[in-house]
Coordinates of C-alpha atoms in Angstrom, one line a residue:
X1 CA -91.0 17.2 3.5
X2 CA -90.5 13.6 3.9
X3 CA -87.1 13.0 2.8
X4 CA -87.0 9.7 0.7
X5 CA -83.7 8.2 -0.1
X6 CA -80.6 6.2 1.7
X7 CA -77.5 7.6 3.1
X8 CA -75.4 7.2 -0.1
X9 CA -72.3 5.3 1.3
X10 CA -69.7 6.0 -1.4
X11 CA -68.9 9.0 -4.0
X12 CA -67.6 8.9 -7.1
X13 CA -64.2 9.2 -8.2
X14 CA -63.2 13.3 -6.9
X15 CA -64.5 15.4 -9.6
X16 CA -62.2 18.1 -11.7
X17 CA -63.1 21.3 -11.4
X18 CA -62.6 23.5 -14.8
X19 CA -61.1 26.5 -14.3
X20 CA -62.5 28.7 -17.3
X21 CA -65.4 28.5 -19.4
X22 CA -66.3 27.9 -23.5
X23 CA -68.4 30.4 -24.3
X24 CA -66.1 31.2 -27.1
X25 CA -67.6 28.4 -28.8
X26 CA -71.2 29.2 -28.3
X27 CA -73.6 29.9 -31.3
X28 CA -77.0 31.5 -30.7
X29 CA -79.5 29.0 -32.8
X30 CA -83.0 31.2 -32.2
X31 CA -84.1 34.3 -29.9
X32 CA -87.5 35.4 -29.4
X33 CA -89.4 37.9 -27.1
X34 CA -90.9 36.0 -23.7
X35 CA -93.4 33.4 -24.0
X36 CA -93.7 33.3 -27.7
X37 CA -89.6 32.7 -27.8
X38 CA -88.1 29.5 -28.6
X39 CA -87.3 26.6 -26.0
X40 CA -87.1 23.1 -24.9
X41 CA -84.5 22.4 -27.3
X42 CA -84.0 19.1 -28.8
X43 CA -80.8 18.2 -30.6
X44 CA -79.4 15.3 -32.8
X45 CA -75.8 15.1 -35.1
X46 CA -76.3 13.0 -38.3
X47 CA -75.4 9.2 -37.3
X48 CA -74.2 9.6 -41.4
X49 CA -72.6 12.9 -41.6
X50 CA -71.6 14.8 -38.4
X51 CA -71.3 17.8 -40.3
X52 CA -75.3 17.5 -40.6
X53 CA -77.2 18.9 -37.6
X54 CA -81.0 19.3 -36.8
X55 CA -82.5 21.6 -34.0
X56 CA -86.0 21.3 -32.6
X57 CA -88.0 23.8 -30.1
X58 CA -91.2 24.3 -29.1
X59 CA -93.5 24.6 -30.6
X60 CA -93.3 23.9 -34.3
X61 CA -89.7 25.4 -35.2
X62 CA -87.0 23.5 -37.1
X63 CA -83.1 24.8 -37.4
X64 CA -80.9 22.8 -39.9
X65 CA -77.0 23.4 -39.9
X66 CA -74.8 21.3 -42.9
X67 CA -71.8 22.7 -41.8
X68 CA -71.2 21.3 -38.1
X69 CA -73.7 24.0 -36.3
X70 CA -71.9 27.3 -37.3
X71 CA -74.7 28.8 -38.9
X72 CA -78.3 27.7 -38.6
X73 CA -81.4 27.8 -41.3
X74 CA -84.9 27.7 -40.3
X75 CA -87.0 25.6 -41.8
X76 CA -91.1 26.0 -42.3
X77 CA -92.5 23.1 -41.7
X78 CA -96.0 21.9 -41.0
X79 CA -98.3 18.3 -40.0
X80 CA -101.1 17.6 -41.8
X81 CA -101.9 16.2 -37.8
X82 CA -100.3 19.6 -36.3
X83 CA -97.2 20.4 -34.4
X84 CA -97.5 20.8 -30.5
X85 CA -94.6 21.0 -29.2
X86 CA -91.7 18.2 -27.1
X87 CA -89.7 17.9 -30.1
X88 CA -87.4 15.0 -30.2
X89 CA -84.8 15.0 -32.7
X90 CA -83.0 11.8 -33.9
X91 CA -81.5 10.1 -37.4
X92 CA -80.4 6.6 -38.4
X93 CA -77.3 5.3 -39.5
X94 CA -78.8 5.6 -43.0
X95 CA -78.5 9.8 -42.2
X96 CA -82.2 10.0 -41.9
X97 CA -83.3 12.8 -39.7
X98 CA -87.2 12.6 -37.6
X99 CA -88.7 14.7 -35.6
X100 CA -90.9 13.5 -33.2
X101 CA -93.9 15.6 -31.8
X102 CA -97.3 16.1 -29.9
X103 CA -100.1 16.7 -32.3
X104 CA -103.0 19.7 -33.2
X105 CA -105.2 18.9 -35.5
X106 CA -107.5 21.7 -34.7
X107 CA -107.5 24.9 -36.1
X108 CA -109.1 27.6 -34.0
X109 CA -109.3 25.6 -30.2
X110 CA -108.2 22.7 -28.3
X111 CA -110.9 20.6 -29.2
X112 CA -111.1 17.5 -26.9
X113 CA -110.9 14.9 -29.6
X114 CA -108.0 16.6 -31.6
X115 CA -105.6 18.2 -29.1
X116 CA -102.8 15.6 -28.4
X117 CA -104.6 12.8 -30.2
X118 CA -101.9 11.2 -31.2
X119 CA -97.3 11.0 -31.5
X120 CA -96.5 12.5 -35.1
X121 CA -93.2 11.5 -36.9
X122 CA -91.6 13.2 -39.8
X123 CA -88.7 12.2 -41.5
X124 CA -86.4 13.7 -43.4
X125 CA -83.9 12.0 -46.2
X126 CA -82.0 15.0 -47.2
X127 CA -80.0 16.0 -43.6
X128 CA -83.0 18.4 -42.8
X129 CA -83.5 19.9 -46.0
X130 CA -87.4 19.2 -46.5
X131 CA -89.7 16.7 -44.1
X132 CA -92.6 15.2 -46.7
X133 CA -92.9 12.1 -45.1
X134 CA -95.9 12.3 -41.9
X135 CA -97.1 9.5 -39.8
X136 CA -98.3 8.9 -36.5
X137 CA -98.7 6.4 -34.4
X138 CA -100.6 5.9 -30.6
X139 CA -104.4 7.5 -32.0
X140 CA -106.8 6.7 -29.4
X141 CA -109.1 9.5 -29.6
X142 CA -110.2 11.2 -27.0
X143 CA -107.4 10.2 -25.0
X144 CA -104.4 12.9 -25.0
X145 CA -100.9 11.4 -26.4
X146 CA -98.1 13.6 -24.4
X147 CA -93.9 13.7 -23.7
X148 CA -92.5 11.6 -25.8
X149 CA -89.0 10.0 -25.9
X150 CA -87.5 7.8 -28.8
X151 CA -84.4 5.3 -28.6
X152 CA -83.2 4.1 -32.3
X153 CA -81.2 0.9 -31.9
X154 CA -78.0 1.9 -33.8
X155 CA -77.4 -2.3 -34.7
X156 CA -80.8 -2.7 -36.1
X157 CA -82.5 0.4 -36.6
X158 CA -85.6 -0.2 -34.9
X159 CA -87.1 2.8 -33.8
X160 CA -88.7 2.7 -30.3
X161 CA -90.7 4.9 -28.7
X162 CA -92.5 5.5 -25.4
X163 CA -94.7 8.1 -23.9
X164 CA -97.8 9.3 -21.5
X165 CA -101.4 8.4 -22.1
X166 CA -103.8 10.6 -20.6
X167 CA -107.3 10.2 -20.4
X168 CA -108.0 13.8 -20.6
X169 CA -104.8 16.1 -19.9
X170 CA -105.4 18.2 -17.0
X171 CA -108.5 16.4 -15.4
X172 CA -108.9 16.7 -11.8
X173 CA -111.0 13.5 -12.2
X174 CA -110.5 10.6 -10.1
X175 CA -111.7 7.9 -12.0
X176 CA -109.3 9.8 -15.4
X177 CA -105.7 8.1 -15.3
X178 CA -102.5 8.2 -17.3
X179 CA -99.7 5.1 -17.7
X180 CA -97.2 4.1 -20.0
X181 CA -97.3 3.7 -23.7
X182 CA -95.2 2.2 -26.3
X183 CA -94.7 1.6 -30.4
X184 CA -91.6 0.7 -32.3
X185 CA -90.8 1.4 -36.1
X186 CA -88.2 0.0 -38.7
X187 CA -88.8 2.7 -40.4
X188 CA -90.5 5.7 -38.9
X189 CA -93.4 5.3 -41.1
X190 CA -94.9 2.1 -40.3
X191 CA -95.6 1.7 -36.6
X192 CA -96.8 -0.9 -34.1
X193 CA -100.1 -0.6 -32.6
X194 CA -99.3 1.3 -29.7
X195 CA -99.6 -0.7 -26.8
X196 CA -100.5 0.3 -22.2
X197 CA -96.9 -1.0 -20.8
X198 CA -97.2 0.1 -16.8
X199 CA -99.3 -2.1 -14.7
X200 CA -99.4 1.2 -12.3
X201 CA -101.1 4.3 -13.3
X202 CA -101.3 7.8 -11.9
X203 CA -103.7 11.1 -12.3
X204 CA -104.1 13.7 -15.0
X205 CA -102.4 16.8 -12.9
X206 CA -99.1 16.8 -15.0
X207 CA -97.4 16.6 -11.6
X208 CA -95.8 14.1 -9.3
X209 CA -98.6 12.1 -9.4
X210 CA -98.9 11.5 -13.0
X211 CA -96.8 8.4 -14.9
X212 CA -93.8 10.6 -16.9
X213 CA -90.8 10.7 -17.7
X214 CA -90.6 7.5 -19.7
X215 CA -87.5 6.6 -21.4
X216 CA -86.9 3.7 -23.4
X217 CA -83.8 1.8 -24.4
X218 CA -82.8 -1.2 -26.9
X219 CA -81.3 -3.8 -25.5
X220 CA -79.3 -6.7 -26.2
X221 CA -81.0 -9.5 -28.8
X222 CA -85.0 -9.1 -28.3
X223 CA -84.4 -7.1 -25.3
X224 CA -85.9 -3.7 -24.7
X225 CA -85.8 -1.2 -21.2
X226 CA -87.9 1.2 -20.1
X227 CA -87.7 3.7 -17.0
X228 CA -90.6 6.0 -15.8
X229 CA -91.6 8.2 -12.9
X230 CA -94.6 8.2 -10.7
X231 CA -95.3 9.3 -7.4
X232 CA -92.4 8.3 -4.6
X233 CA -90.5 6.2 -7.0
X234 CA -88.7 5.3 -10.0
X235 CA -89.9 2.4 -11.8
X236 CA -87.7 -0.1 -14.1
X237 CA -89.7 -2.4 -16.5
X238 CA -88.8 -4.5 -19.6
X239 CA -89.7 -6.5 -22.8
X240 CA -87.9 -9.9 -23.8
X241 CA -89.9 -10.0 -27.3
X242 CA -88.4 -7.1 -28.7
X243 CA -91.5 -5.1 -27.5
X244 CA -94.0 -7.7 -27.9
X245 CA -95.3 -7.6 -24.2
X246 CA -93.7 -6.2 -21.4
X247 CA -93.3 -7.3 -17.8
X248 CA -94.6 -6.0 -14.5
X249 CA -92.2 -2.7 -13.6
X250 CA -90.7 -2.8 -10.7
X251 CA -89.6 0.4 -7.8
X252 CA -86.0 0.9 -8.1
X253 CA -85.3 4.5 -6.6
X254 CA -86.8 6.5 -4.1
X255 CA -87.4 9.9 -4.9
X256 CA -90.2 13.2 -3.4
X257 CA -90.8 13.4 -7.1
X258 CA -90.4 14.3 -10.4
X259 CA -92.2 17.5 -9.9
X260 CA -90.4 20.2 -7.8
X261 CA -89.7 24.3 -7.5
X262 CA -86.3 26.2 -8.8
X263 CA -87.2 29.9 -7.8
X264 CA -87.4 31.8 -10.8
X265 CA -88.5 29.0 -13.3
X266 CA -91.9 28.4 -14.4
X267 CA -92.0 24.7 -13.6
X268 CA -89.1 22.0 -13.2
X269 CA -88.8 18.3 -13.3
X270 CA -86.1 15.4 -12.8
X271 CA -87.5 13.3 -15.8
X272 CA -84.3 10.4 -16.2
X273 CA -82.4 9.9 -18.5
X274 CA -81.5 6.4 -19.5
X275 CA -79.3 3.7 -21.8
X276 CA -78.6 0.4 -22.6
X277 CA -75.1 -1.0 -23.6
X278 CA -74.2 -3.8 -24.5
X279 CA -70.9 -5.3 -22.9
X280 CA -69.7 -8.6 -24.2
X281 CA -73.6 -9.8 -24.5
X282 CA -75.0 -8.2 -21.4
X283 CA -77.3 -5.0 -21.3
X284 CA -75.3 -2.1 -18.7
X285 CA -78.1 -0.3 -17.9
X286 CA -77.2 3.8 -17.3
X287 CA -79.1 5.9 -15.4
X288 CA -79.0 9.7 -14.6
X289 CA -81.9 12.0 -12.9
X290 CA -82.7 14.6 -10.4
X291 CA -84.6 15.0 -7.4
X292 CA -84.8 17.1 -4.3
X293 CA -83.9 13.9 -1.8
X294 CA -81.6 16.4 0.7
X295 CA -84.1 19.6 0.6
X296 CA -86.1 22.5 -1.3
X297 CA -83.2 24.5 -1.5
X298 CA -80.5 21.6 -3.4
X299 CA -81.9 20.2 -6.0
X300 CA -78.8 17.3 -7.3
X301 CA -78.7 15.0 -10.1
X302 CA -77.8 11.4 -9.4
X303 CA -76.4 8.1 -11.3
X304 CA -77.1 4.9 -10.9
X305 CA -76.5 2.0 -13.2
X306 CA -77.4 -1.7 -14.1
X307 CA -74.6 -4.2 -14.2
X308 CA -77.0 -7.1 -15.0
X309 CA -79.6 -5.8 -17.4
X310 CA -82.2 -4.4 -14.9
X311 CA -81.8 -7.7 -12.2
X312 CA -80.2 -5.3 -9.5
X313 CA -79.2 -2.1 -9.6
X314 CA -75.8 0.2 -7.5
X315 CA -76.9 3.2 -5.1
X316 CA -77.8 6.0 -7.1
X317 CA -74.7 8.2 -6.4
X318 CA -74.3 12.0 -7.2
X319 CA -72.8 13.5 -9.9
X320 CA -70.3 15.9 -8.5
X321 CA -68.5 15.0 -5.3
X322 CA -67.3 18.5 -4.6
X323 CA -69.2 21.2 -3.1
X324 CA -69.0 23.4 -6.8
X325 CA -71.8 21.8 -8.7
X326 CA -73.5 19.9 -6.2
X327 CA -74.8 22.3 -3.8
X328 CA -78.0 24.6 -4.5
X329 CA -80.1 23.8 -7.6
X330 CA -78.2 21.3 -10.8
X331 CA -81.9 20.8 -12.7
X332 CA -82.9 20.0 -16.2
X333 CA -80.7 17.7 -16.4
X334 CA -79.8 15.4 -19.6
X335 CA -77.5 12.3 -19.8
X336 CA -75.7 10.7 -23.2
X337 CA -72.8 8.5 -24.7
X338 CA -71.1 8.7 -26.9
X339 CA -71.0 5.0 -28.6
X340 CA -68.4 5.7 -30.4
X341 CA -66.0 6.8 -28.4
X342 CA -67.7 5.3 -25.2
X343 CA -67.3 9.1 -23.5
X344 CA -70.3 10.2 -21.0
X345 CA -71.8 13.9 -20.8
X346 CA -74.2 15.3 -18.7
X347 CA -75.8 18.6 -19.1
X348 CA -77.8 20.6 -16.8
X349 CA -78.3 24.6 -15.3
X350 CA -76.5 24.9 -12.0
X351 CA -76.6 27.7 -9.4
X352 CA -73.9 26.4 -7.0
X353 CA -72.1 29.8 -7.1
X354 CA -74.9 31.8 -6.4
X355 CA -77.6 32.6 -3.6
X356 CA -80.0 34.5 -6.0
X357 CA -81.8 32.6 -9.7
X358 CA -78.7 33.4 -11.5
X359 CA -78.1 30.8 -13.4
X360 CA -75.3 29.0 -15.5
X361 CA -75.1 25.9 -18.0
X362 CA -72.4 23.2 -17.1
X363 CA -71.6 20.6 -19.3
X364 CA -69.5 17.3 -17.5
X365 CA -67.9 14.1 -18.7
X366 CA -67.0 11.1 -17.8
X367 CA -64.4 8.4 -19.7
X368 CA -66.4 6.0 -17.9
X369 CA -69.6 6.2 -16.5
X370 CA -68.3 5.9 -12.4
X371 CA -64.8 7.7 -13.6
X372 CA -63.3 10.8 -12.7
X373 CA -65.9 14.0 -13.7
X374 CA -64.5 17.0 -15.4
X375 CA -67.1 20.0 -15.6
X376 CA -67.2 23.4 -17.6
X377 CA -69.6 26.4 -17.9
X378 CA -70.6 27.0 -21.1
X379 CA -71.6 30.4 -20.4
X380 CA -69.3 33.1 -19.5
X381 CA -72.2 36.0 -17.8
X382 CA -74.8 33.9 -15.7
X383 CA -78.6 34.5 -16.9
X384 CA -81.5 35.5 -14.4
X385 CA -84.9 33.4 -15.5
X386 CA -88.6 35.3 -14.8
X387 CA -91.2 33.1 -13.1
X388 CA -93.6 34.0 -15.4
X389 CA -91.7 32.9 -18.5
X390 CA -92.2 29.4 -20.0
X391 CA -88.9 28.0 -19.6
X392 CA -89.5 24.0 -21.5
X393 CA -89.4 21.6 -19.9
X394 CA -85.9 19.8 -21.1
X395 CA -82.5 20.6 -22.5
X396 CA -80.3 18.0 -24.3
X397 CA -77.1 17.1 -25.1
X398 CA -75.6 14.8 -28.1
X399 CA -72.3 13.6 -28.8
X400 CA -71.0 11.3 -31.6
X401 CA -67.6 9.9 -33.3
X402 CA -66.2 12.8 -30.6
X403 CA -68.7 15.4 -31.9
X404 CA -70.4 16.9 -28.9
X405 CA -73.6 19.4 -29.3
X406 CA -75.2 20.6 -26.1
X407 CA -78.2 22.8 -26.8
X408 CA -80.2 24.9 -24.2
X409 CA -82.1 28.1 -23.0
X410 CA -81.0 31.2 -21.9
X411 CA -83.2 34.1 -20.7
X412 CA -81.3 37.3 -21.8
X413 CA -82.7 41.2 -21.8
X414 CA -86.7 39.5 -22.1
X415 CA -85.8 37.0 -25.0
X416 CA -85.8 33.3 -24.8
X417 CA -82.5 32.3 -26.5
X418 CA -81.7 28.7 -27.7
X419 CA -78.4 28.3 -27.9
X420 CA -75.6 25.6 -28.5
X421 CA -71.4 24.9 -28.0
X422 CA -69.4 23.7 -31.1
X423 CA -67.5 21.1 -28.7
X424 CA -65.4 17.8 -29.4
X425 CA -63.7 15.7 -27.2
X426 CA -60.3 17.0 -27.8
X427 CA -61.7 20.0 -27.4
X428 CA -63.0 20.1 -24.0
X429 CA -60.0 17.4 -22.6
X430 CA -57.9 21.0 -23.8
X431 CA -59.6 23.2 -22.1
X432 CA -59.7 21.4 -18.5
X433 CA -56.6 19.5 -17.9

């Protein structure tokens, strides 16, 4: 393999190492036997009422909790434009919950014009209770509408979403492409008219070659970001109109790409995550991924951030400096802040301590995004993934007014289990000193 990447000149500040584990705050959210179990978890507290929490896994399953994620009810719920799977979870300041999905109109096959037709939205206004409110936007039938990711501007409430346009998923076709797409909401009922926002385009494989992986990010004013993967790089784009148009992205990482092998999980990726703060006026742009830069065998998530709104950008700089969570396979990562409190986490599965596919979940934070690291395994026994087991393709981590909620999936005795850690930041600050 061609090794893509500079020498990174400087490490963060030495990271902590924690010296026990919080499984004793693990819950158990869903289980089910193999492929037909829950996973790629999505996971939002109420911007309204902590206490409120919402739960999303593939492919149409909805967990509520109303008191802070001890116990979890699951909720039926149905589209009129179907539910197929990557749910994204989110709410408003208003304590509006929606959840974001790929679409299935057809009943009894994938039928080209239906399948992934278009990005479904349901909200809910009573913290998760019931979801009558379905929309949609991006319909451009028979193109496929796939992995989407939503940012809601917590000043404004704008809702803005981006995602992958296929031509036809799957197609070994040259001439069939996919790029970037985009829509924004006030509301999550009435949307823009989706709009192409990559100049670049890529394939139809669902692999290294193909645009994913897009994020986007509020900004400042009228300002909104947007990352994306495709092929050797990571690409940095952005709108000054509040989304209007967009400008011509630009390469600002190097990396194999976003597709790579963990042994013993179905498929992996380093999609980014990505945020926008604003500091006295100017958009600090945050970014976190992971690639396979060093080797196949050490798969490491990275940082880099934007001091200047997207103009230049630091080396991208590894997460842990220390041997312990760095070396072997950290993968699936997922980045957040806290606004509130300012606090970064990062979650992701880590095998640093093994040389077989067992595997733990580590959960690290940051005061500041280049501070001092402190890590912690959530899990107390390490799980062992199968190959042949659909594993998601994303966990996630949210944190608010201190509140943190990492969700996840475990492979344990041939069940997929979703599972999450009633943490705070006083909390964990306790349990690593």
């Amino acid at each position: 393999m061609n090794k893509l990447g500079a020498l990174v000149l400087g490490l963060f500040t030495l990271s902590v190492v924690a010296a026990q584990d919080a499984s004793e705050y693990v819950v158990t959210v869903a289980s089910g036997i193999g492929a037909f179990g829950p996973e790629e978890p999505s996971i939002n507290i109420n911007r309204k009422k902590t206490k409120h929490q919402v739960i999303g896994t593939n492919i149409n399953r909805l967990f509520v909790s109303h008191n802070g994620g001890k116990t979890w009810d699951k909720k039926d719920i149905s589209s009129q434009y179907g539910i197929w799977g990557d749910p994204v979870i989110a709410s408003n300041s208003n304590g509006d919950f929606f959840f974001f999905h790929l679409s299935w109109p057809g009943v009894h096959k994938q039928e080209k014009d239906s399948w992934l037709d278009r990005m479904v939205i349901q909200k809910s206004e009573d913290f998760g209770e019931t979801w009558p409110k379905d929309n949609y936007t991006g319909l451009n039938a028979p193109k496929d509408q796939d992995k989407q990711w939503v940012n809601i501007d917590p000043e404004t409430g704008k809702m803005h979403m981006t995602w992958t346009q296929f031509d036809e998923y799957d197609s070994k076709d040259v001439n069939d492409i996919t790029v970037a797409m985009y829509s924004s909401s006030m509301d999550g009922e009435t949307w823009s008219k989706a709009q192409r926002i990559s100049t670049k385009f890529g394939n139809c494989l669902d692999l290294s070659q193909t645009l994913e992986g897009i994020i986007p990010a509020a900004g400042n004013g009228d300002k909104v970001h947007s990352v994306w993967m495709l092929g050797d790089s990571l690409y940095y784009n952005d709108s000054n109109d509040d989304g209007k148009t967009w400008n011509v992205e630009k390469g600002i990482f190097k990396t194999p790409g976003w597709e790579f092998d963990v042994p013993g999980i179905n498929r992996t990726n380093g999609f980014p995550s990505f945020l926008s703060v604003n500091e006295n006026g100017t958009d600090v742009l945050y970014l976190s991924w992971s690639d396979q830069t060093k080797s196949y065998d050490d798969t490491e998530v990275w940082n880099a951030m934007s001091k200047d709104g997207g103009k230049t950008w630091s080396e991208q700089k590894p997460l842990s400096s220390t041997e312990q969570y760095s070396k072997g396979h950290q993968f699936f990562s997922n980045m957040y802040r806290d606004s509130e409190k300012g606090t970064f986490y990062w979650l992701f599965y880590d095998r640093s301590a093994y040389d077989d596919h067992k595997t733990d979940i580590v959960l690290a934070w940051a005061d500041t995004f280049e501070g001092e690291k402190k890590f912690i395994k959530l899990n107390k026994e390490p799980f062992t993934p199968k190959k042949e087991i659909f594993f998601g393709d994303y966990i996630q981590v949210d944190a608010h007014k201190g509140v943190v909620r990492p969700v996840w999936t475990e492979f344990i005795n041939g069940n997929l289990v979703v599972k999450t850690a009633l943490l705070s930041y006083k909390k964990l600050n306790k349990l690593v000193r």
